[in-house]
Amino acid sequence: IIGVAQGRQGQPSAVILDGRTLQSSCESGPRAGYDGYKRRRGSKVHMAVDTLGHLLALHVTPADEQERAQVQVLCEAVQEVTGETVKLAWADQGYTGEKARSDAQAHGVQLEVVKLPEAKKGFVLLPRRWVVERSFGWLARFRRLARDYERLPQVLGGLHFLVFVILMLPAATRILATAGSS
């Protein structure tokens, strides 16, 4: 609804993929893994968002799972939700490799890895990748998602979808109010 009200197509044609590691609690302990890059034990939430930053698909794994191994699951879920309209996916350097590219191609998605410039000094805004980082920022406003307090990964994933519904409600009510008054 929100994308259509902003003059966009009904279904997205591009997505952004990324993952974030949530530190584990005693409840998530048995299924938590160790993320060597972040140097913490916990769960990793792999997300696919549209170009507006709205959540389309999500997959929860132990933190020691590689991001490139989740491309197939995310692309399959995105194509199911959107009705096979997604043709392009932007991702960070964690999604490099031929297997990730072929997994995306199997679902009709071209995987494009956005890399950092070679001579990086300070903060660099990466094209298209900032959208998913903003979505992670939106999630950070909810304390329940600051750590992995859940025993089941399905509950953690469901809470992420619930938060995005809460975040989209004000915009949806404005759109429905203007549509109802005309």
mmCIF file of N, CA and C in Angstrom, residues 40-92:
data_model
loop_
_atom_site.group_PDB
_atom_site.id
_atom_site.type_symbol
_atom_site.label_atom_id
_atom_site.label_comp_id
_atom_site.label_asym_id
_atom_site.label_seq_id
_atom_site.Cartn_x
_atom_site.Cartn_y
_atom_site.Cartn_z
ATOM 1 N N ARG A 40 31.223 -12.312 18.943
ATOM 2 C CA ARG A 40 30.164 -12.517 19.931
ATOM 3 C C ARG A 40 29.400 -13.788 19.614
ATOM 4 N N ARG A 41 28.811 -14.326 20.647
ATOM 5 C CA ARG A 41 27.994 -15.528 20.528
ATOM 6 C C ARG A 41 26.544 -15.106 20.433
ATOM 7 N N GLY A 42 25.804 -15.725 19.499
ATOM 8 C CA GLY A 42 24.404 -15.366 19.370
ATOM 9 C C GLY A 42 23.775 -15.942 18.129
ATOM 10 N N SER A 43 22.743 -15.255 17.665
ATOM 11 C CA SER A 43 21.996 -15.650 16.482
ATOM 12 C C SER A 43 22.165 -14.585 15.413
ATOM 13 N N LYS A 44 22.091 -15.011 14.166
ATOM 14 C CA LYS A 44 22.187 -14.070 13.062
ATOM 15 C C LYS A 44 20.826 -13.986 12.376
ATOM 16 N N VAL A 45 20.368 -12.767 12.168
ATOM 17 C CA VAL A 45 19.098 -12.515 11.477
ATOM 18 C C VAL A 45 19.440 -12.045 10.073
ATOM 19 N N HIS A 46 19.083 -12.838 9.075
ATOM 20 C CA HIS A 46 19.323 -12.513 7.675
ATOM 21 C C HIS A 46 18.028 -11.918 7.126
ATOM 22 N N MET A 47 18.110 -10.704 6.546
ATOM 23 C CA MET A 47 16.913 -10.002 6.083
ATOM 24 C C MET A 47 17.011 -9.640 4.613
ATOM 25 N N ALA A 48 15.851 -9.594 3.988
ATOM 26 C CA ALA A 48 15.707 -9.046 2.643
ATOM 27 C C ALA A 48 14.664 -7.946 2.746
ATOM 28 N N VAL A 49 15.046 -6.726 2.367
ATOM 29 C CA VAL A 49 14.128 -5.592 2.415
ATOM 30 C C VAL A 49 13.975 -5.019 1.009
ATOM 31 N N ASP A 50 12.842 -4.351 0.769
ATOM 32 C CA ASP A 50 12.655 -3.691 -0.525
ATOM 33 C C ASP A 50 13.419 -2.374 -0.530
ATOM 34 N N THR A 51 13.320 -1.627 -1.605
ATOM 35 C CA THR A 51 14.097 -0.391 -1.732
ATOM 36 C C THR A 51 13.610 0.720 -0.815
ATOM 37 N N LEU A 52 12.459 0.531 -0.171
ATOM 38 C CA LEU A 52 11.989 1.484 0.834
ATOM 39 C C LEU A 52 12.435 1.092 2.237
ATOM 40 N N GLY A 53 12.982 -0.120 2.378
ATOM 41 C CA GLY A 53 13.434 -0.586 3.682
ATOM 42 C C GLY A 53 12.435 -1.447 4.410
ATOM 43 N N HIS A 54 11.344 -1.856 3.747
ATOM 44 C CA HIS A 54 10.329 -2.686 4.383
ATOM 45 C C HIS A 54 10.698 -4.161 4.273
ATOM 46 N N LEU A 55 10.499 -4.886 5.342
ATOM 47 C CA LEU A 55 10.891 -6.284 5.436
ATOM 48 C C LEU A 55 10.058 -7.159 4.503
ATOM 49 N N LEU A 56 10.747 -7.966 3.691
ATOM 50 C CA LEU A 56 10.085 -8.920 2.804
ATOM 51 C C LEU A 56 10.308 -10.356 3.254
ATOM 52 N N ALA A 57 11.522 -10.680 3.668
ATOM 53 C CA ALA A 57 11.845 -12.038 4.088
ATOM 54 C C ALA A 57 12.888 -11.994 5.185
ATOM 55 N N LEU A 58 12.869 -13.044 5.996
ATOM 56 C CA LEU A 58 13.760 -13.098 7.145
ATOM 57 C C LEU A 58 14.100 -14.556 7.429
ATOM 58 N N HIS A 59 15.327 -14.802 7.856
ATOM 59 C CA HIS A 59 15.757 -16.152 8.210
ATOM 60 C C HIS A 59 16.704 -16.043 9.399
ATOM 61 N N VAL A 60 16.454 -16.829 10.459
ATOM 62 C CA VAL A 60 17.261 -16.794 11.670
ATOM 63 C C VAL A 60 18.125 -18.049 11.721
ATOM 64 N N THR A 61 19.432 -17.854 11.936
ATOM 65 C CA THR A 61 20.377 -18.962 12.033
ATOM 66 C C THR A 61 21.312 -18.719 13.210
ATOM 67 N N PRO A 62 22.084 -19.740 13.615
ATOM 68 C CA PRO A 62 23.160 -19.465 14.570
ATOM 69 C C PRO A 62 24.153 -18.487 13.951
ATOM 70 N N ALA A 63 24.848 -17.744 14.772
ATOM 71 C CA ALA A 63 25.722 -16.670 14.279
ATOM 72 C C ALA A 63 26.906 -17.183 13.480
ATOM 73 N N ASP A 64 27.248 -18.461 13.599
ATOM 74 C CA ASP A 64 28.397 -18.972 12.850
ATOM 75 C C ASP A 64 28.038 -19.375 11.419
ATOM 76 N N GLU A 65 26.781 -19.249 11.024
ATOM 77 C CA GLU A 65 26.369 -19.526 9.644
ATOM 78 C C GLU A 65 26.815 -18.373 8.737
ATOM 79 N N GLN A 66 27.321 -18.699 7.576
ATOM 80 C CA GLN A 66 27.776 -17.695 6.620
ATOM 81 C C GLN A 66 26.582 -17.018 5.934
ATOM 82 N N GLU A 67 26.718 -15.741 5.614
ATOM 83 C CA GLU A 67 25.657 -15.011 4.931
ATOM 84 C C GLU A 67 25.421 -15.565 3.531
ATOM 85 N N ARG A 68 26.495 -15.921 2.838
ATOM 86 C CA ARG A 68 26.349 -16.405 1.458
ATOM 87 C C ARG A 68 25.573 -17.713 1.393
ATOM 88 N N ALA A 69 25.532 -18.465 2.486
ATOM 89 C CA ALA A 69 24.792 -19.726 2.511
ATOM 90 C C ALA A 69 23.288 -19.502 2.636
ATOM 91 N N GLN A 70 22.853 -18.289 2.939
ATOM 92 C CA GLN A 70 21.433 -18.002 3.144
ATOM 93 C C GLN A 70 20.764 -17.389 1.917
ATOM 94 N N VAL A 71 21.516 -17.204 0.845
ATOM 95 C CA VAL A 71 20.973 -16.554 -0.352
ATOM 96 C C VAL A 71 19.805 -17.350 -0.921
ATOM 97 N N GLN A 72 19.942 -18.648 -0.981
ATOM 98 C CA GLN A 72 18.875 -19.477 -1.555
ATOM 99 C C GLN A 72 17.582 -19.347 -0.755
ATOM 100 N N VAL A 73 17.667 -19.422 0.561
ATOM 101 C CA VAL A 73 16.475 -19.329 1.411
ATOM 102 C C VAL A 73 15.829 -17.956 1.273
ATOM 103 N N LEU A 74 16.647 -16.896 1.295
ATOM 104 C CA LEU A 74 16.099 -15.543 1.195
ATOM 105 C C LEU A 74 15.467 -15.285 -0.172
ATOM 106 N N CYS A 75 16.152 -15.682 -1.248
ATOM 107 C CA CYS A 75 15.603 -15.447 -2.593
ATOM 108 C C CYS A 75 14.313 -16.231 -2.811
ATOM 109 N N GLU A 76 14.278 -17.448 -2.313
ATOM 110 C CA GLU A 76 13.060 -18.252 -2.438
ATOM 111 C C GLU A 76 11.888 -17.597 -1.710
ATOM 112 N N ALA A 77 12.140 -17.115 -0.482
ATOM 113 C CA ALA A 77 11.089 -16.464 0.298
ATOM 114 C C ALA A 77 10.649 -15.151 -0.344
ATOM 115 N N VAL A 78 11.603 -14.381 -0.870
ATOM 116 C CA VAL A 78 11.270 -13.103 -1.510
ATOM 117 C C VAL A 78 10.414 -13.335 -2.752
ATOM 118 N N GLN A 79 10.789 -14.299 -3.570
ATOM 119 C CA GLN A 79 10.023 -14.564 -4.791
ATOM 120 C C GLN A 79 8.630 -15.088 -4.461
ATOM 121 N N GLU A 80 8.502 -15.845 -3.387
ATOM 122 C CA GLU A 80 7.187 -16.337 -2.976
ATOM 123 C C GLU A 80 6.292 -15.194 -2.518
ATOM 124 N N VAL A 81 6.860 -14.267 -1.760
ATOM 125 C CA VAL A 81 6.085 -13.146 -1.229
ATOM 126 C C VAL A 81 5.688 -12.158 -2.326
ATOM 127 N N THR A 82 6.596 -11.902 -3.266
ATOM 128 C CA THR A 82 6.352 -10.874 -4.272
ATOM 129 C C THR A 82 5.727 -11.409 -5.549
ATOM 130 N N GLY A 83 5.600 -12.714 -5.676
ATOM 131 C CA GLY A 83 5.030 -13.261 -6.903
ATOM 132 C C GLY A 83 6.032 -13.270 -8.049
ATOM 133 N N GLU A 84 7.314 -13.543 -7.733
ATOM 134 C CA GLU A 84 8.373 -13.658 -8.743
ATOM 135 C C GLU A 84 8.673 -12.345 -9.473
ATOM 136 N N THR A 85 8.505 -11.200 -8.804
ATOM 137 C CA THR A 85 8.760 -9.919 -9.468
ATOM 138 C C THR A 85 10.177 -9.394 -9.257
ATOM 139 N N VAL A 86 10.898 -9.922 -8.292
ATOM 140 C CA VAL A 86 12.236 -9.419 -7.976
ATOM 141 C C VAL A 86 13.246 -9.951 -8.982
ATOM 142 N N LYS A 87 14.018 -9.033 -9.562
ATOM 143 C CA LYS A 87 15.030 -9.382 -10.562
ATOM 144 C C LYS A 87 16.451 -9.065 -10.105
ATOM 145 N N LEU A 88 16.611 -8.198 -9.088
ATOM 146 C CA LEU A 88 17.922 -7.735 -8.672
ATOM 147 C C LEU A 88 18.015 -7.704 -7.154
ATOM 148 N N ALA A 89 19.161 -8.147 -6.628
ATOM 149 C CA ALA A 89 19.410 -8.088 -5.186
ATOM 150 C C ALA A 89 20.782 -7.475 -4.951
ATOM 151 N N TRP A 90 20.833 -6.441 -4.120
ATOM 152 C CA TRP A 90 22.101 -5.839 -3.723
ATOM 153 C C TRP A 90 22.503 -6.447 -2.380
ATOM 154 N N ALA A 91 23.796 -6.654 -2.189
ATOM 155 C CA ALA A 91 24.281 -7.249 -0.948
ATOM 156 C C ALA A 91 25.685 -6.741 -0.650
ATOM 157 N N ASP A 92 26.152 -6.990 0.578
ATOM 158 C CA ASP A 92 27.505 -6.590 0.942
ATOM 159 C C ASP A 92 28.493 -7.703 0.596
#
